[in-house]
Short mmCIF file of C-alpha atoms in Angstrom, two decimals:
data_model
loop_
_atom_site.label_atom_id
_atom_site.label_comp_id
_atom_site.label_asym_id
_atom_site.label_seq_id
_atom_site.Cartn_x
_atom_site.Cartn_y
_atom_site.Cartn_z
CA ASP A 1 8.25 6.64 18.14
CA THR A 2 5.52 5.20 15.95
CA ALA A 3 5.15 7.23 12.74
CA VAL A 4 1.62 6.11 11.83
CA SER A 5 -0.47 4.48 14.52
CA GLN A 6 -3.92 2.92 14.41
CA THR A 7 -6.35 1.79 17.06
CA PRO A 8 -7.63 -0.74 17.64
CA LYS A 9 -5.36 -3.41 16.22
CA TYR A 10 -8.16 -5.99 16.26
CA LEU A 11 -11.89 -5.43 16.05
CA VAL A 12 -14.45 -8.24 16.22
CA THR A 13 -18.09 -7.22 16.01
CA GLN A 14 -21.55 -8.30 14.96
CA MET A 15 -23.28 -7.46 11.71
CA GLY A 16 -25.26 -4.26 11.90
CA ASN A 17 -23.04 -2.58 14.50
CA ASP A 18 -21.29 0.77 14.07
CA LYS A 19 -17.54 0.99 14.72
CA SER A 20 -14.68 3.47 14.40
CA ILE A 21 -10.98 3.10 13.67
CA LYS A 22 -8.57 5.87 14.62
CA CYS A 23 -5.36 6.87 12.89
CA GLU A 24 -2.66 9.33 13.88
CA GLN A 25 0.61 10.31 12.20
CA ASN A 26 3.45 12.26 13.77
CA LEU A 27 5.40 12.82 10.55
CA GLY A 28 3.97 16.25 9.77
CA HIS A 29 2.53 14.98 6.47
CA ASP A 30 -0.19 16.82 4.58
CA THR A 31 -2.02 13.83 3.18
CA MET A 32 -3.57 10.79 4.80
CA TYR A 33 -5.25 7.72 3.35
CA TRP A 34 -7.36 4.71 4.16
CA TYR A 35 -6.72 1.45 2.31
CA LYS A 36 -8.57 -1.86 2.56
CA GLN A 37 -6.78 -5.20 2.18
CA ASP A 38 -9.14 -8.09 1.59
CA SER A 39 -8.67 -11.80 2.21
CA LYS A 40 -6.87 -12.16 -1.11
CA LYS A 41 -4.34 -9.58 0.09
CA PHE A 42 -5.39 -7.03 -2.52
CA LEU A 43 -4.71 -3.52 -1.19
CA LYS A 44 -7.19 -0.93 -2.43
CA ILE A 45 -7.44 2.82 -1.83
CA MET A 46 -10.64 3.97 -0.12
CA PHE A 47 -10.14 7.63 0.80
CA SER A 48 -7.54 10.35 0.68
CA TYR A 49 -7.48 13.57 2.71
CA ASN A 50 -5.23 16.56 2.18
CA ASN A 51 -5.08 19.20 4.91
CA LYS A 52 -8.32 17.90 6.40
CA GLU A 53 -10.17 17.96 3.06
CA LEU A 54 -11.41 14.89 1.21
CA ILE A 55 -9.69 14.58 -2.17
CA ILE A 56 -10.35 10.97 -3.14
CA ASN A 57 -13.37 8.77 -2.50
CA GLU A 58 -13.02 5.56 -4.46
CA THR A 59 -16.63 4.40 -4.78
CA VAL A 60 -16.84 3.34 -1.18
CA PRO A 61 -20.35 2.73 0.26
CA ASN A 62 -21.88 5.60 2.21
CA ARG A 63 -21.68 3.47 5.33
CA PHE A 64 -18.01 4.41 5.46
CA SER A 65 -17.38 7.97 6.61
CA PRO A 66 -13.89 9.33 7.14
CA LYS A 67 -13.30 12.30 9.41
CA SER A 68 -10.17 14.39 9.75
CA PRO A 69 -10.27 16.64 12.83
CA ASP A 70 -6.77 17.92 12.05
CA LYS A 71 -3.86 17.19 9.71
CA ALA A 72 -2.44 14.53 12.01
CA HIS A 73 -5.60 12.46 12.39
CA LEU A 74 -7.87 10.57 10.04
CA ASN A 75 -10.57 8.39 11.54
CA LEU A 76 -12.84 5.92 9.80
CA HIS A 77 -16.38 5.34 10.98
CA ILE A 78 -18.35 2.40 9.60
CA ASN A 79 -22.12 2.15 10.02
CA SER A 80 -24.24 -0.99 9.76
CA LEU A 81 -21.33 -3.36 9.39
CA GLU A 82 -21.66 -6.19 6.88
CA LEU A 83 -19.86 -9.51 6.56
CA GLY A 84 -18.06 -8.24 3.47
CA ASP A 85 -16.47 -5.46 5.48
CA SER A 86 -14.19 -8.01 7.14
CA ALA A 87 -10.67 -7.07 6.06
CA VAL A 88 -7.54 -5.33 7.24
CA TYR A 89 -7.76 -1.54 7.10
CA PHE A 90 -4.55 0.41 6.73
CA CYS A 91 -4.03 4.08 7.35
CA ALA A 92 -1.15 5.80 5.54
CA SER A 93 0.31 9.27 5.17
CA SER A 94 2.57 11.13 2.75
CA ARG A 95 3.92 14.55 1.95
CA LEU A 96 1.93 16.00 -0.92
CA SER A 97 5.10 16.66 -2.87
CA ASP A 98 6.41 13.13 -2.51
CA GLY A 99 4.54 9.94 -3.40
CA THR A 100 6.19 7.82 -0.72
CA GLN A 101 3.64 6.52 1.74
CA TYR A 102 4.04 5.44 5.33
CA PHE A 103 1.60 2.82 6.51
CA GLY A 104 0.20 2.06 9.92
CA PRO A 105 0.18 -1.47 11.35
CA GLY A 106 -3.39 -2.14 10.22
CA THR A 107 -6.69 -2.84 11.96
CA ARG A 108 -8.03 -6.36 11.53
CA LEU A 109 -11.81 -6.14 11.37
CA LEU A 110 -13.90 -9.29 11.61
CA VAL A 111 -17.66 -8.99 11.21
CA LEU A 112 -19.63 -11.99 12.48
CA SER B 1 -9.33 -0.52 -17.44
CA GLN B 2 -6.16 0.09 -15.46
CA LYS B 3 -4.28 -2.99 -14.33
CA ILE B 4 -1.14 -3.73 -12.39
CA GLU B 5 0.02 -7.33 -12.71
CA GLN B 6 2.63 -9.10 -10.65
CA ASN B 7 3.69 -12.75 -10.69
CA SER B 8 0.81 -14.39 -8.89
CA GLU B 9 2.78 -17.45 -7.92
CA ALA B 10 5.23 -17.44 -5.06
CA LEU B 11 8.89 -17.20 -5.93
CA ASN B 12 11.18 -19.64 -4.13
CA ILE B 13 14.92 -19.12 -4.42
CA GLN B 14 18.05 -20.24 -2.66
CA GLU B 15 19.98 -17.94 -0.38
CA GLY B 16 22.68 -16.04 -2.22
CA LYS B 17 20.88 -16.01 -5.56
CA THR B 18 19.28 -12.99 -7.21
CA ALA B 19 15.51 -12.70 -6.98
CA THR B 20 13.76 -10.94 -9.84
CA LEU B 21 10.16 -9.82 -9.52
CA THR B 22 8.07 -8.41 -12.36
CA CYS B 23 5.43 -5.70 -12.45
CA ASN B 24 3.49 -5.00 -15.64
CA TYR B 25 0.86 -2.32 -16.03
CA THR B 26 -1.73 -1.26 -18.59
CA ASN B 27 -3.64 1.98 -19.15
CA TYR B 28 -1.39 4.02 -16.89
CA SER B 29 0.92 6.90 -17.63
CA PRO B 30 2.64 6.95 -14.27
CA ALA B 31 4.89 9.74 -13.11
CA TYR B 32 6.62 7.20 -10.89
CA LEU B 33 6.47 3.60 -9.75
CA GLN B 34 7.14 2.32 -6.26
CA TRP B 35 8.01 -0.96 -4.61
CA TYR B 36 6.92 -1.88 -1.09
CA ARG B 37 7.61 -4.82 1.16
CA GLN B 38 4.90 -6.36 3.32
CA ASP B 39 5.54 -8.87 6.09
CA PRO B 40 2.68 -10.99 7.51
CA GLY B 41 0.52 -9.01 9.92
CA ARG B 42 2.21 -5.69 9.11
CA GLY B 43 1.66 -2.69 6.91
CA PRO B 44 3.59 -2.19 3.65
CA VAL B 45 7.00 -0.56 3.98
CA PHE B 46 8.40 1.67 1.23
CA LEU B 47 11.53 0.39 -0.51
CA LEU B 48 12.21 2.32 -3.70
CA LEU B 49 10.64 4.91 -5.98
CA ILE B 50 11.65 5.29 -9.62
CA ARG B 51 10.50 8.15 -11.82
CA GLU B 52 9.37 7.93 -15.44
CA ASN B 53 12.59 9.53 -16.69
CA GLU B 54 14.81 7.10 -14.76
CA LYS B 55 15.81 3.75 -16.18
CA GLU B 56 17.30 2.24 -13.05
CA LYS B 57 17.57 2.88 -9.33
CA ARG B 58 19.66 1.11 -6.71
CA LYS B 59 19.65 0.92 -2.95
CA GLU B 60 22.08 -1.46 -1.28
CA ARG B 61 21.15 -4.95 -2.58
CA LEU B 62 18.00 -3.71 -4.32
CA LYS B 63 17.72 -2.62 -7.94
CA VAL B 64 14.66 -1.43 -9.80
CA THR B 65 14.30 -0.85 -13.53
CA PHE B 66 11.48 1.01 -15.22
CA ASP B 67 10.66 0.65 -18.91
CA THR B 68 7.78 2.94 -19.85
CA THR B 69 7.75 1.58 -23.40
CA LEU B 70 7.28 -2.00 -22.24
CA LYS B 71 5.16 -0.76 -19.32
CA GLN B 72 7.18 -2.90 -16.99
CA SER B 73 9.30 -2.68 -13.87
CA LEU B 74 11.73 -5.31 -12.64
CA PHE B 75 12.74 -5.53 -9.00
CA HIS B 76 15.96 -7.35 -8.17
CA ILE B 77 17.34 -8.46 -4.82
CA THR B 78 20.94 -9.57 -5.14
CA ALA B 79 22.65 -11.93 -2.69
CA SER B 80 19.25 -12.77 -1.26
CA GLN B 81 18.88 -13.75 2.40
CA PRO B 82 16.14 -15.60 4.29
CA ALA B 83 15.29 -12.25 5.92
CA ASP B 84 14.24 -11.01 2.46
CA SER B 85 11.30 -13.42 2.53
CA ALA B 86 8.14 -11.31 2.31
CA THR B 87 5.51 -10.12 -0.13
CA TYR B 88 6.65 -7.40 -2.52
CA LEU B 89 4.12 -4.95 -3.88
CA CYS B 90 4.38 -2.78 -6.95
CA ALA B 91 2.44 0.51 -6.85
CA LEU B 92 1.60 3.30 -9.27
CA ASN B 93 0.19 6.72 -8.49
CA SER B 94 -3.51 6.84 -9.26
CA ASN B 95 -4.82 9.28 -11.84
CA SER B 96 -6.95 10.97 -9.20
CA GLY B 97 -4.10 12.07 -6.99
CA TYR B 98 -1.32 10.85 -4.79
CA ALA B 99 -3.08 7.69 -3.70
CA LEU B 100 -1.48 4.49 -4.86
CA ASN B 101 -2.88 1.60 -6.83
CA PHE B 102 -1.19 -1.64 -5.86
CA GLY B 103 -0.56 -4.89 -7.60
CA LYS B 104 -1.52 -8.06 -5.75
CA GLY B 105 2.07 -8.66 -4.76
CA THR B 106 4.54 -11.48 -5.21
CA SER B 107 5.46 -13.68 -2.29
CA LEU B 108 9.21 -14.35 -2.09
CA LEU B 109 10.67 -17.19 -0.06
CA VAL B 110 14.43 -17.39 0.33
CA THR B 111 15.62 -20.70 1.72
CA PRO B 112 19.02 -21.30 3.34
#
C-alpha cells in the first residue's frame, strides 16, 4: 500500500534526451510537489501543484515541465537533459491544511 | 537571504546516550518547523512538527524545542539506538506556500 510512488526508480540516459518521471499518491491529498536532491544531499523544492494547478515554480529551467492530469498524479517531463540534471528527484504530497509531507522513494537520474 | 543551517559534521554517539541536533534559521518567520529522517536511498520521512506558539513537542523518544527568539530548534533523541542512525533534516514552510525549505541535514551515527 505505497502512499506515494514514483517510476522509474532509476533512469540513466544520454545528454540531450527527453525523459519523464511519474508520480502517484493514494492519500487523497490536495497538493503535490517535486523536489531535487543533488550530490551534496541538498533537497530543494522545484514545483508545487494544488488541485492540478501550479502554485510554486522555484526558478527551474523551462526544460522542466510538470503536468498534473488529476489530483493524484504529478509527472515531471525534462527536455534536452544536461549533465547537471543528474540528481535524485523526489515527489511528495500533503493536505493543504497540514504542512506534513509524504515523500516518494525517489528517482535516481544519471545523465551521461 | 533565507538560510537554514544544521550541523554540517556528522554526529557520532554511543548507544543509550541522548543525541541533540541543532537547526538555526535566518530571515524566516515560520508558522511551523518540521523534522524529517532520511535513510540512504530513501525519501525523507516526517517525524515531528512544532508550531510557532509551541515551545516543545514530544513523541516517544523524540523531543523538539522551538525558540522563535533565538531562531533555533533542537531535536533530541533519548536512549539512542543504532537503528536511529540516519540523516535528520530540519524544514521550514516556504514563504510562497506549503512547500518546504530544507536544511542540509545532520548525519547521526549511533554505535553499540
